[in-house]
Amino acid sequence: MKTLSEMIQSDKPVLVDFSAEWCGPCQLMAPVLKELKDDVKEDVTILKVDIDKNPQAARLYNVMSVPTLVIFQNGNIKWRQSGVVGARELQQVLSQFKLS
């Protein structure tokens, strides 16, 4: 299984949802990410990282609150935002990074 640092090296955009089980707003992101996945199919990789189970990843990417969404491409952070984000807004942001 690939590590997070290996997965974000992809030239395909990787959306990482840093979240926690106890976080109410994080639970609101689940249906949003499912809707997004249905729309973007294989163009974008969507990962969920539980900060309680992966505290080193939270520290490495300076995640101070959850949910925090980060888009990586080729190992670089292209976009990040904390809080609940709608599927349409995420689609618009991701459209800037999709491969042609």
XYZ file of N, CA, C and O in Angstrom:
400
model
N 0.843 -1.184 0.000
C 0.000 0.000 0.000
C 0.889 1.248 0.000
O 1.870 1.318 0.730
N 0.522 2.223 -0.809
C 1.307 3.448 -0.902
C 1.069 4.333 0.315
O -0.025 4.368 0.866
N 2.097 5.092 0.656
C 1.952 6.064 1.741
C 1.333 7.345 1.181
O 1.314 7.549 -0.044
N 0.881 8.208 2.075
C 0.309 9.484 1.650
C 1.332 10.278 0.848
O 1.021 10.805 -0.224
N 2.571 10.327 1.335
C 3.590 11.113 0.627
C 3.866 10.557 -0.773
O 4.181 11.314 -1.688
N 3.718 9.241 -0.960
C 3.872 8.658 -2.294
C 2.669 8.989 -3.169
O 2.821 9.312 -4.353
N 1.473 8.931 -2.591
C 0.251 9.153 -3.379
C 0.143 10.590 -3.884
O -0.355 10.818 -4.976
N 0.602 11.557 -3.088
C 0.451 12.960 -3.505
C 1.484 13.381 -4.557
O 1.424 14.489 -5.062
N 2.400 12.471 -4.909
C 3.377 12.771 -5.968
C 2.761 12.660 -7.356
O 3.393 13.003 -8.349
N 1.540 12.193 -7.437
C 0.871 11.964 -8.715
C 0.700 13.256 -9.503
O 0.536 14.334 -8.933
N 0.740 13.130 -10.845
C 0.424 14.302 -11.664
C -1.088 14.501 -11.747
O -1.563 15.533 -12.184
N -1.830 13.503 -11.292
C -3.287 13.624 -11.175
C -3.568 14.331 -9.843
O -2.916 14.052 -8.844
N -4.529 15.273 -9.785
C -4.838 15.944 -8.519
C -5.267 14.941 -7.445
O -5.982 13.983 -7.731
N -4.816 15.187 -6.220
C -5.162 14.351 -5.072
C -5.798 15.257 -4.028
O -5.155 16.177 -3.523
N -7.077 15.011 -3.745
C -7.793 15.780 -2.725
C -7.730 14.993 -1.425
O -8.195 13.852 -1.369
N -7.133 15.590 -0.400
C -7.023 14.928 0.892
C -7.943 15.645 1.879
O -7.862 16.865 2.051
N -8.819 14.859 2.492
C -9.745 15.357 3.507
C -9.165 14.961 4.867
O -9.235 13.797 5.251
N -8.537 15.923 5.553
C -8.048 15.675 6.906
C -9.234 15.845 7.842
O -9.859 16.910 7.875
N -9.573 14.782 8.593
C -10.788 14.807 9.398
C -10.583 14.005 10.680
O -9.506 13.471 10.926
N -11.648 13.941 11.479
C -11.637 13.145 12.706
C -13.042 12.605 12.933
O -14.025 13.245 12.551
N -13.117 11.423 13.551
C -14.425 10.788 13.772
C -15.335 11.627 14.653
O -16.548 11.630 14.478
N -14.775 12.345 15.625
C -15.563 13.121 16.588
C -16.029 14.466 16.024
O -16.771 15.192 16.672
N -15.618 14.798 14.820
C -15.871 16.124 14.232
C -17.186 16.126 13.445
O -17.303 15.445 12.425
N -18.172 16.884 13.936
C -19.467 16.981 13.258
C -19.365 17.491 11.833
O -19.892 16.869 10.902
N -18.692 18.639 11.594
C -18.558 19.138 10.223
C -17.852 18.146 9.294
O -18.161 18.083 8.119
N -16.935 17.336 9.849
C -16.248 16.324 9.024
C -17.255 15.318 8.485
O -17.139 14.861 7.344
N -18.237 14.977 9.314
C -19.255 14.013 8.885
C -20.116 14.581 7.760
O -20.602 13.839 6.924
N -20.257 15.913 7.739
C -21.009 16.553 6.650
C -20.265 16.447 5.323
O -20.878 16.522 4.254
N -18.949 16.270 5.377
C -18.156 16.194 4.153
C -18.314 14.857 3.433
O -18.112 14.781 2.227
N -18.695 13.794 4.153
C -18.790 12.465 3.533
C -19.702 12.445 2.305
O -19.273 12.006 1.224
N -20.954 12.925 2.402
C -21.799 12.913 1.201
C -21.298 13.872 0.118
O -21.465 13.603 -1.071
N -20.660 14.967 0.517
C -20.099 15.917 -0.455
C -18.999 15.231 -1.260
O -18.963 15.320 -2.488
N -18.113 14.513 -0.565
C -17.013 13.834 -1.256
C -17.511 12.688 -2.117
O -16.958 12.425 -3.190
N -18.590 12.024 -1.688
C -19.165 10.955 -2.509
C -19.736 11.544 -3.801
O -19.505 11.013 -4.889
N -20.452 12.655 -3.673
C -21.005 13.326 -4.855
C -19.875 13.772 -5.783
O -19.940 13.590 -7.007
N -18.835 14.319 -5.198
C -17.691 14.772 -5.988
C -17.041 13.592 -6.716
O -16.732 13.679 -7.904
N -16.847 12.485 -6.015
C -16.229 11.293 -6.615
C -17.066 10.789 -7.796
O -16.526 10.404 -8.830
N -18.394 10.822 -7.639
C -19.279 10.405 -8.727
C -19.096 11.287 -9.953
O -19.225 10.829 -11.090
N -18.787 12.569 -9.734
C -18.632 13.514 -10.840
C -17.250 13.461 -11.476
O -17.127 13.532 -12.692
N -16.202 13.348 -10.657
C -14.840 13.428 -11.202
C -14.285 12.068 -11.607
O -13.262 11.990 -12.280
N -14.959 11.001 -11.186
C -14.555 9.627 -11.519
C -13.085 9.399 -11.175
O -12.670 9.573 -10.064
N -12.295 9.031 -12.203
C -10.884 8.704 -11.991
C -9.946 9.889 -12.240
O -8.733 9.740 -12.154
N -10.503 11.081 -12.545
C -9.658 12.248 -12.835
C -8.964 12.781 -11.585
O -7.968 13.488 -11.671
N -9.534 12.479 -10.425
C -9.016 12.994 -9.157
C -9.007 11.844 -8.155
O -9.948 11.058 -8.105
N -7.948 11.759 -7.368
C -7.900 10.799 -6.271
C -8.387 11.510 -5.020
O -7.939 12.624 -4.728
N -9.317 10.896 -4.298
C -9.848 11.487 -3.065
C -9.462 10.573 -1.900
O -9.756 9.381 -1.922
N -8.776 11.150 -0.926
C -8.318 10.400 0.239
C -8.863 11.033 1.512
O -8.999 12.249 1.591
N -9.134 10.197 2.495
C -9.569 10.676 3.803
C -8.472 10.298 4.794
O -8.044 9.150 4.823
N -7.992 11.269 5.575
C -6.952 11.019 6.562
C -7.490 11.409 7.931
O -7.832 12.579 8.163
N -7.584 10.438 8.824
C -8.035 10.676 10.194
C -6.843 11.205 10.987
O -5.840 10.508 11.153
N -6.951 12.442 11.467
C -5.810 13.065 12.148
C -5.484 12.397 13.479
O -4.361 12.499 13.965
N -6.467 11.723 14.092
C -6.205 11.022 15.346
C -5.410 9.743 15.105
O -4.607 9.331 15.929
N -5.638 9.116 13.958
C -4.919 7.885 13.625
C -3.609 8.181 12.896
O -2.733 7.321 12.821
N -3.492 9.382 12.338
C -2.301 9.776 11.573
C -1.812 11.157 12.015
O -1.768 12.093 11.210
N -1.449 11.301 13.288
C -1.051 12.626 13.780
C 0.189 13.179 13.074
O 0.316 14.401 12.912
N 1.072 12.286 12.604
C 2.267 12.758 11.908
C 1.898 13.451 10.598
O 2.520 14.439 10.219
N 0.884 12.953 9.908
C 0.445 13.597 8.655
C -0.158 14.961 8.959
O 0.093 15.937 8.243
N -0.937 15.056 10.034
C -1.530 16.339 10.420
C -0.432 17.353 10.738
O -0.506 18.514 10.320
N 0.590 16.913 11.454
C 1.707 17.811 11.785
C 2.468 18.220 10.529
O 2.785 19.391 10.330
N 2.752 17.245 9.682
C 3.537 17.495 8.476
C 2.880 18.553 7.578
O 3.557 19.405 7.013
N 1.559 18.496 7.474
C 0.846 19.428 6.600
C 0.173 20.555 7.385
O -0.674 21.268 6.851
N 0.572 20.711 8.653
C 0.155 21.840 9.469
C -1.368 21.973 9.567
O -1.917 23.062 9.420
N -2.034 20.840 9.773
C -3.492 20.829 9.901
C -3.841 21.195 11.348
O -3.535 20.453 12.271
N -4.461 22.362 11.521
C -4.800 22.859 12.852
C -6.269 22.664 13.207
O -6.639 22.721 14.367
N -7.105 22.501 12.194
C -8.535 22.293 12.441
C -9.067 21.317 11.398
O -8.464 21.140 10.344
N -10.182 20.687 11.736
C -10.794 19.736 10.814
C -12.249 20.130 10.575
O -12.857 20.718 11.456
N -12.792 19.868 9.402
C -12.080 19.305 8.262
C -11.158 20.329 7.609
O -11.481 21.515 7.553
N -10.027 19.862 7.129
C -9.150 20.652 6.267
C -8.992 19.865 4.980
O -8.648 18.686 5.006
N -9.283 20.519 3.873
C -9.165 19.897 2.553
C -7.931 20.468 1.869
O -7.734 21.690 1.868
N -7.116 19.593 1.307
C -5.893 20.012 0.629
C -5.828 19.302 -0.716
O -6.043 18.093 -0.796
N -5.542 20.067 -1.767
C -5.332 19.477 -3.088
C -3.838 19.495 -3.363
O -3.189 20.538 -3.306
N -3.311 18.288 -3.633
C -1.904 18.125 -3.995
C -1.814 17.753 -5.461
O -2.708 17.099 -5.999
N -0.738 18.156 -6.091
C -0.429 17.699 -7.446
C 1.087 17.715 -7.576
O 1.735 18.716 -7.232
N 1.649 16.606 -8.016
C 3.101 16.461 -8.122
C 3.804 16.768 -6.800
O 4.881 17.359 -6.780
N 3.150 16.401 -5.696
C 3.746 16.588 -4.380
C 3.620 17.978 -3.798
O 4.045 18.231 -2.672
N 3.034 18.899 -4.549
C 2.899 20.279 -4.092
C 1.469 20.581 -3.668
O 0.517 20.100 -4.281
N 1.344 21.425 -2.642
C 0.012 21.878 -2.231
C -0.441 22.936 -3.226
O 0.221 23.951 -3.426
N -1.591 22.669 -3.878
C -2.126 23.593 -4.877
C -3.258 24.456 -4.295
O -3.542 25.528 -4.812
N -3.916 23.929 -3.250
C -5.077 24.620 -2.670
C -5.345 23.987 -1.324
O -5.115 22.802 -1.130
N -5.809 24.807 -0.364
C -6.239 24.238 0.909
C -7.277 25.150 1.532
O -7.259 26.354 1.321
N -8.181 24.523 2.273
C -9.220 25.289 2.961
C -9.720 24.470 4.136
O -9.885 23.254 4.033
N -9.969 25.155 5.236
C -10.554 24.491 6.400
C -12.049 24.760 6.418
O -12.500 25.816 5.975
N -12.795 23.794 6.935
C -14.242 23.928 7.013
C -14.932 23.142 5.913
O -14.290 22.578 5.033
N -16.244 23.108 6.008
C -17.053 22.369 5.037
C -17.064 23.127 3.712
O -17.251 24.340 3.679
N -16.849 22.397 2.626
C -16.850 22.965 1.282
C -17.827 22.149 0.443
O -17.843 20.921 0.528
N -18.633 22.815 -0.362
C -19.615 22.131 -1.197
C -18.983 21.444 -2.396
O -17.885 21.794 -2.829
N -19.690 20.459 -2.931
C -19.189 19.684 -4.074
C -18.952 20.565 -5.298
O -17.950 20.407 -5.994
N -19.868 21.495 -5.566
C -19.706 22.365 -6.744
C -18.442 23.226 -6.618
O -17.707 23.404 -7.585
N -18.232 23.775 -5.420
C -17.044 24.600 -5.213
C -15.768 23.767 -5.392
O -14.810 24.200 -6.028
N -15.780 22.556 -4.857
C -14.619 21.677 -5.013
C -14.388 21.336 -6.484
O -13.249 21.294 -6.944
N -15.475 21.102 -7.228
C -15.343 20.811 -8.661
C -14.693 21.978 -9.385
O -13.836 21.785 -10.240
N -15.124 23.203 -9.050
C -14.559 24.384 -9.702
C -13.070 24.504 -9.405
O -12.270 24.776 -10.297
N -12.702 24.290 -8.157
C -11.296 24.370 -7.779
C -10.501 23.279 -8.501
O -9.448 23.547 -9.086
N -11.016 22.047 -8.477
C -10.305 20.926 -9.104
C -10.177 21.095 -10.614
O -9.203 20.628 -11.204
N -11.122 21.762 -11.241
C -11.073 21.915 -12.706
C -9.824 22.676 -13.141
O -9.366 22.521 -14.267
N -9.243 23.468 -12.234
C -8.018 24.208 -12.566
C -6.809 23.280 -12.681
O -5.825 23.624 -13.309
N -6.893 22.107 -12.040
C -5.734 21.232 -11.945
C -5.854 19.944 -12.743
O -4.925 19.159 -12.769
N -7.005 19.722 -13.361
C -7.208 18.471 -14.096
C -6.269 18.380 -15.270
O -5.908 19.364 -15.888
N -5.924 17.147 -15.578
C -5.072 16.898 -16.742
C -5.910 17.079 -18.005
O -7.075 16.751 -18.039
N -5.275 17.594 -19.020
C -6.037 17.786 -20.263
C -5.871 16.599 -21.181
O -5.055 15.759 -21.009
